[in-house]
Amino acid sequence: MKLTLKLILPGCLLAALAAQAQVKIATVNLEDVFTNYYKYDLAQQDINNLKNQIEQDEATMVQTLKEGNADYQKLEDAADNQALSDTERQKNSKAADAKLKELQQTRSALQDYDTSAKARLEDQSTRMRANLIKEIQTAVVSVAKGQGDTLVLDSAAQTVNATPMLLFSAGKDDLTQAVIARLNAGAPIGLNVTNSIPPPTPTVVRTNIF
């Protein structure tokens, strides 16, 4: 009996302590934070610049192909022109063959460039997102600790079934604006940034288990 009590009492004590410990839950809309962080626009500009450069390069290569095709057709026509001498027709035929090989190389280069460009864009976008999320998470932790929160939920998160992860929140402990302000406090002077967004629409915190 004494042994039983020795085992039960510590467990009861731990349960009582756990019950006394208050869990303070806050929310943050990571989507709003992400798109209102000043570095997001800067990173997006870099990606758009890269995309524009790629489009210009590919447009130049396509134009080269069009002009090359026109030259090839002229050489083909000349090679079949019976009004020309055999020597001239053979000369044009060889030139047409050389032009065709050149066109094939240009097409191959365009395909390789397009594949490489898509990979570069994907890699830059992935790295940009990962870096920003890491900085945002650091800011969320700092703000949450500052006001004594023990748990922060993403109010914009969704389940694998595309349903809201957070079904309801009164919005009283939403950190979104504070996190945005914390992140944008480091923006360069003169840069137009957003430090406030419309307050969250009220949506006790229940999570979707499905």
Short mmCIF file of C-alpha atoms in Angstrom, two decimals:
data_model
loop_
_atom_site.label_atom_id
_atom_site.label_comp_id
_atom_site.label_asym_id
_atom_site.label_seq_id
_atom_site.Cartn_x
_atom_site.Cartn_y
_atom_site.Cartn_z
CA MET A 1 0.00 0.00 0.00
CA LYS A 2 2.82 2.40 0.88
CA LEU A 3 4.54 1.55 -2.39
CA THR A 4 1.35 2.25 -4.29
CA LEU A 5 0.98 5.62 -2.62
CA LYS A 6 4.60 6.46 -3.41
CA LEU A 7 3.90 5.82 -7.06
CA ILE A 8 0.56 7.60 -7.18
CA LEU A 9 1.44 10.77 -5.29
CA PRO A 10 4.24 11.96 -7.63
CA GLY A 11 1.95 11.38 -10.59
CA CYS A 12 -0.83 13.39 -9.00
CA LEU A 13 1.61 16.16 -8.19
CA LEU A 14 2.80 16.35 -11.80
CA ALA A 15 -0.77 16.40 -13.04
CA ALA A 16 -1.63 19.22 -10.65
CA LEU A 17 1.39 21.23 -11.79
CA ALA A 18 0.47 20.68 -15.41
CA ALA A 19 -3.07 21.83 -14.74
CA GLN A 20 -1.77 24.98 -13.10
CA ALA A 21 0.50 25.78 -16.03
CA GLN A 22 -1.36 28.12 -18.36
CA VAL A 23 -0.92 27.73 -22.09
CA LYS A 24 -1.22 31.09 -23.82
CA ILE A 25 -2.07 30.62 -27.47
CA ALA A 26 -1.58 33.26 -30.14
CA THR A 27 -2.12 33.28 -33.87
CA VAL A 28 -0.29 34.77 -36.83
CA ASN A 29 -1.27 34.91 -40.47
CA LEU A 30 1.96 33.84 -42.14
CA GLU A 31 0.59 34.57 -45.60
CA ASP A 32 -0.05 38.21 -44.70
CA VAL A 33 3.32 38.48 -42.97
CA PHE A 34 5.09 36.95 -45.95
CA THR A 35 3.58 39.23 -48.58
CA ASN A 36 3.88 42.39 -46.44
CA TYR A 37 7.52 41.83 -45.48
CA TYR A 38 9.55 44.39 -47.40
CA LYS A 39 12.11 41.79 -48.44
CA TYR A 40 9.38 39.87 -50.24
CA ASP A 41 8.91 42.67 -52.79
CA LEU A 42 12.68 43.01 -53.24
CA ALA A 43 13.08 39.29 -53.78
CA GLN A 44 10.13 39.26 -56.16
CA GLN A 45 11.74 42.05 -58.16
CA ASP A 46 14.93 39.99 -58.48
CA ILE A 47 12.93 37.02 -59.70
CA ASN A 48 11.00 39.16 -62.18
CA ASN A 49 14.24 40.67 -63.48
CA LEU A 50 15.66 37.21 -64.01
CA LYS A 51 12.46 36.10 -65.71
CA ASN A 52 12.52 39.13 -68.03
CA GLN A 53 16.15 38.51 -68.93
CA ILE A 54 15.37 34.90 -69.74
CA GLU A 55 12.42 35.93 -71.91
CA GLN A 56 14.62 38.43 -73.79
CA ASP A 57 17.35 35.84 -74.35
CA GLU A 58 14.86 33.29 -75.62
CA ALA A 59 13.17 35.86 -77.86
CA THR A 60 16.55 36.63 -79.42
CA MET A 61 17.22 32.94 -80.01
CA VAL A 62 13.76 32.46 -81.53
CA GLN A 63 14.34 35.41 -83.86
CA THR A 64 17.67 33.89 -84.89
CA LEU A 65 15.85 30.66 -85.68
CA LYS A 66 13.27 32.47 -87.81
CA GLU A 67 15.94 34.28 -89.78
CA GLY A 68 17.93 31.08 -90.14
CA ASN A 69 14.89 29.22 -91.42
CA ALA A 70 14.33 31.93 -94.02
CA ASP A 71 17.96 31.70 -95.15
CA TYR A 72 17.74 27.92 -95.30
CA GLN A 73 14.62 28.06 -97.46
CA LYS A 74 16.33 30.44 -99.88
CA LEU A 75 19.30 28.09 -100.16
CA GLU A 76 16.99 25.13 -100.71
CA ASP A 77 15.15 26.99 -103.44
CA ALA A 78 18.42 27.96 -105.08
CA ALA A 79 19.65 24.37 -104.94
CA ASP A 80 16.53 23.31 -106.88
CA ASN A 81 16.64 26.19 -109.34
CA GLN A 82 17.18 24.64 -112.75
CA ALA A 83 18.10 28.02 -114.18
CA LEU A 84 21.39 27.85 -112.28
CA SER A 85 24.37 25.80 -113.26
CA ASP A 86 25.09 22.44 -111.65
CA THR A 87 28.03 24.00 -109.84
CA GLU A 88 25.85 26.76 -108.38
CA ARG A 89 23.11 24.32 -107.37
CA GLN A 90 25.65 22.04 -105.64
CA LYS A 91 27.14 25.05 -103.87
CA ASN A 92 23.71 26.12 -102.62
CA SER A 93 22.88 22.55 -101.60
CA LYS A 94 26.02 22.31 -99.45
CA ALA A 95 25.26 25.70 -97.92
CA ALA A 96 21.70 24.55 -97.17
CA ASP A 97 23.02 21.44 -95.41
CA ALA A 98 25.38 23.58 -93.31
CA LYS A 99 22.56 25.99 -92.47
CA LEU A 100 20.31 23.09 -91.45
CA LYS A 101 22.95 21.80 -89.01
CA GLU A 102 23.31 25.32 -87.64
CA LEU A 103 19.55 25.54 -87.11
CA GLN A 104 19.48 22.18 -85.34
CA GLN A 105 22.24 23.36 -82.99
CA THR A 106 20.34 26.59 -82.29
CA ARG A 107 17.13 24.67 -81.52
CA SER A 108 19.05 22.36 -79.18
CA ALA A 109 20.69 25.36 -77.47
CA LEU A 110 17.28 27.00 -77.03
CA GLN A 111 15.83 23.86 -75.44
CA ASP A 112 18.85 23.51 -73.12
CA TYR A 113 18.65 27.18 -72.17
CA ASP A 114 14.92 26.93 -71.46
CA THR A 115 15.41 23.88 -69.22
CA SER A 116 18.29 25.54 -67.37
CA ALA A 117 16.39 28.81 -67.00
CA LYS A 118 13.36 27.11 -65.48
CA ALA A 119 15.64 25.34 -62.98
CA ARG A 120 17.32 28.66 -62.09
CA LEU A 121 13.98 30.35 -61.51
CA GLU A 122 12.72 27.47 -59.38
CA ASP A 123 15.93 27.39 -57.34
CA GLN A 124 15.91 31.15 -56.74
CA SER A 125 12.24 31.11 -55.75
CA THR A 126 12.79 28.18 -53.36
CA ARG A 127 15.82 29.80 -51.72
CA MET A 128 14.03 33.14 -51.44
CA ARG A 129 11.02 31.57 -49.74
CA ALA A 130 13.16 29.48 -47.37
CA ASN A 131 15.25 32.49 -46.31
CA LEU A 132 12.22 34.72 -45.74
CA ILE A 133 10.35 32.07 -43.78
CA LYS A 134 13.40 31.57 -41.54
CA GLU A 135 13.55 35.31 -40.81
CA ILE A 136 9.79 35.46 -40.25
CA GLN A 137 9.91 32.52 -37.84
CA THR A 138 12.65 34.27 -35.85
CA ALA A 139 10.49 37.40 -35.62
CA VAL A 140 7.42 35.39 -34.58
CA VAL A 141 9.39 33.70 -31.79
CA SER A 142 10.73 37.04 -30.58
CA VAL A 143 7.30 38.71 -30.51
CA ALA A 144 5.62 35.70 -28.93
CA LYS A 145 8.21 35.40 -26.17
CA GLY A 146 7.95 39.12 -25.53
CA GLN A 147 4.29 38.87 -24.64
CA GLY A 148 4.47 35.50 -22.89
CA ASP A 149 2.87 33.28 -25.52
CA THR A 150 3.60 29.57 -25.27
CA LEU A 151 2.10 28.47 -28.58
CA VAL A 152 1.61 30.23 -31.91
CA LEU A 153 -0.67 28.88 -34.64
CA ASP A 154 -0.69 29.89 -38.29
CA SER A 155 -4.21 31.17 -38.98
CA ALA A 156 -3.62 30.87 -42.73
CA ALA A 157 -2.57 27.22 -42.65
CA GLN A 158 -4.65 24.57 -44.36
CA THR A 159 -4.91 20.80 -44.03
CA VAL A 160 -4.05 18.35 -46.81
CA ASN A 161 -7.75 18.46 -47.70
CA ALA A 162 -7.52 22.22 -48.32
CA THR A 163 -9.67 23.02 -45.28
CA PRO A 164 -8.68 25.63 -42.65
CA MET A 165 -6.37 24.25 -39.98
CA LEU A 166 -7.63 26.87 -37.53
CA LEU A 167 -11.40 26.84 -37.44
CA PHE A 168 -11.95 29.75 -35.07
CA SER A 169 -10.00 32.48 -33.36
CA ALA A 170 -11.34 35.64 -31.75
CA GLY A 171 -8.27 37.45 -33.04
CA LYS A 172 -7.47 38.96 -29.63
CA ASP A 173 -3.98 37.46 -29.53
CA ASP A 174 -3.08 37.83 -33.20
CA LEU A 175 0.60 38.66 -33.73
CA THR A 176 0.43 39.43 -37.43
CA GLN A 177 0.74 43.22 -37.23
CA ALA A 178 3.41 43.09 -34.53
CA VAL A 179 5.50 40.65 -36.57
CA ILE A 180 5.18 42.72 -39.75
CA ALA A 181 6.22 45.85 -37.83
CA ARG A 182 9.19 43.99 -36.32
CA LEU A 183 10.36 42.76 -39.72
CA ASN A 184 9.86 46.04 -41.56
CA ALA A 185 11.63 48.04 -38.85
CA GLY A 186 14.84 47.09 -40.64
CA ALA A 187 13.73 48.35 -44.05
CA PRO A 188 16.06 50.77 -45.88
CA ILE A 189 15.30 54.46 -45.43
CA GLY A 190 12.99 55.74 -48.14
CA LEU A 191 11.51 52.36 -48.94
CA ASN A 192 7.72 52.37 -48.81
CA VAL A 193 6.71 49.56 -46.47
CA THR A 194 3.50 48.32 -44.86
CA ASN A 195 3.52 48.21 -41.08
CA SER A 196 -0.18 47.67 -40.62
CA ILE A 197 -2.89 45.62 -42.26
CA PRO A 198 -6.64 45.36 -41.60
CA PRO A 199 -7.30 43.58 -38.28
CA PRO A 200 -8.11 39.89 -38.58
CA THR A 201 -11.74 38.91 -38.80
CA PRO A 202 -12.77 36.81 -35.77
CA THR A 203 -12.64 33.38 -37.13
CA VAL A 204 -11.43 29.97 -27.83
CA VAL A 205 -9.03 28.23 -30.53
CA ARG A 206 -10.17 25.01 -32.15
CA THR A 207 -8.11 23.04 -34.61
CA ASN A 208 -9.32 20.89 -37.46
CA ILE A 209 -8.31 17.28 -36.90
CA PHE A 210 -9.43 16.04 -40.29
#
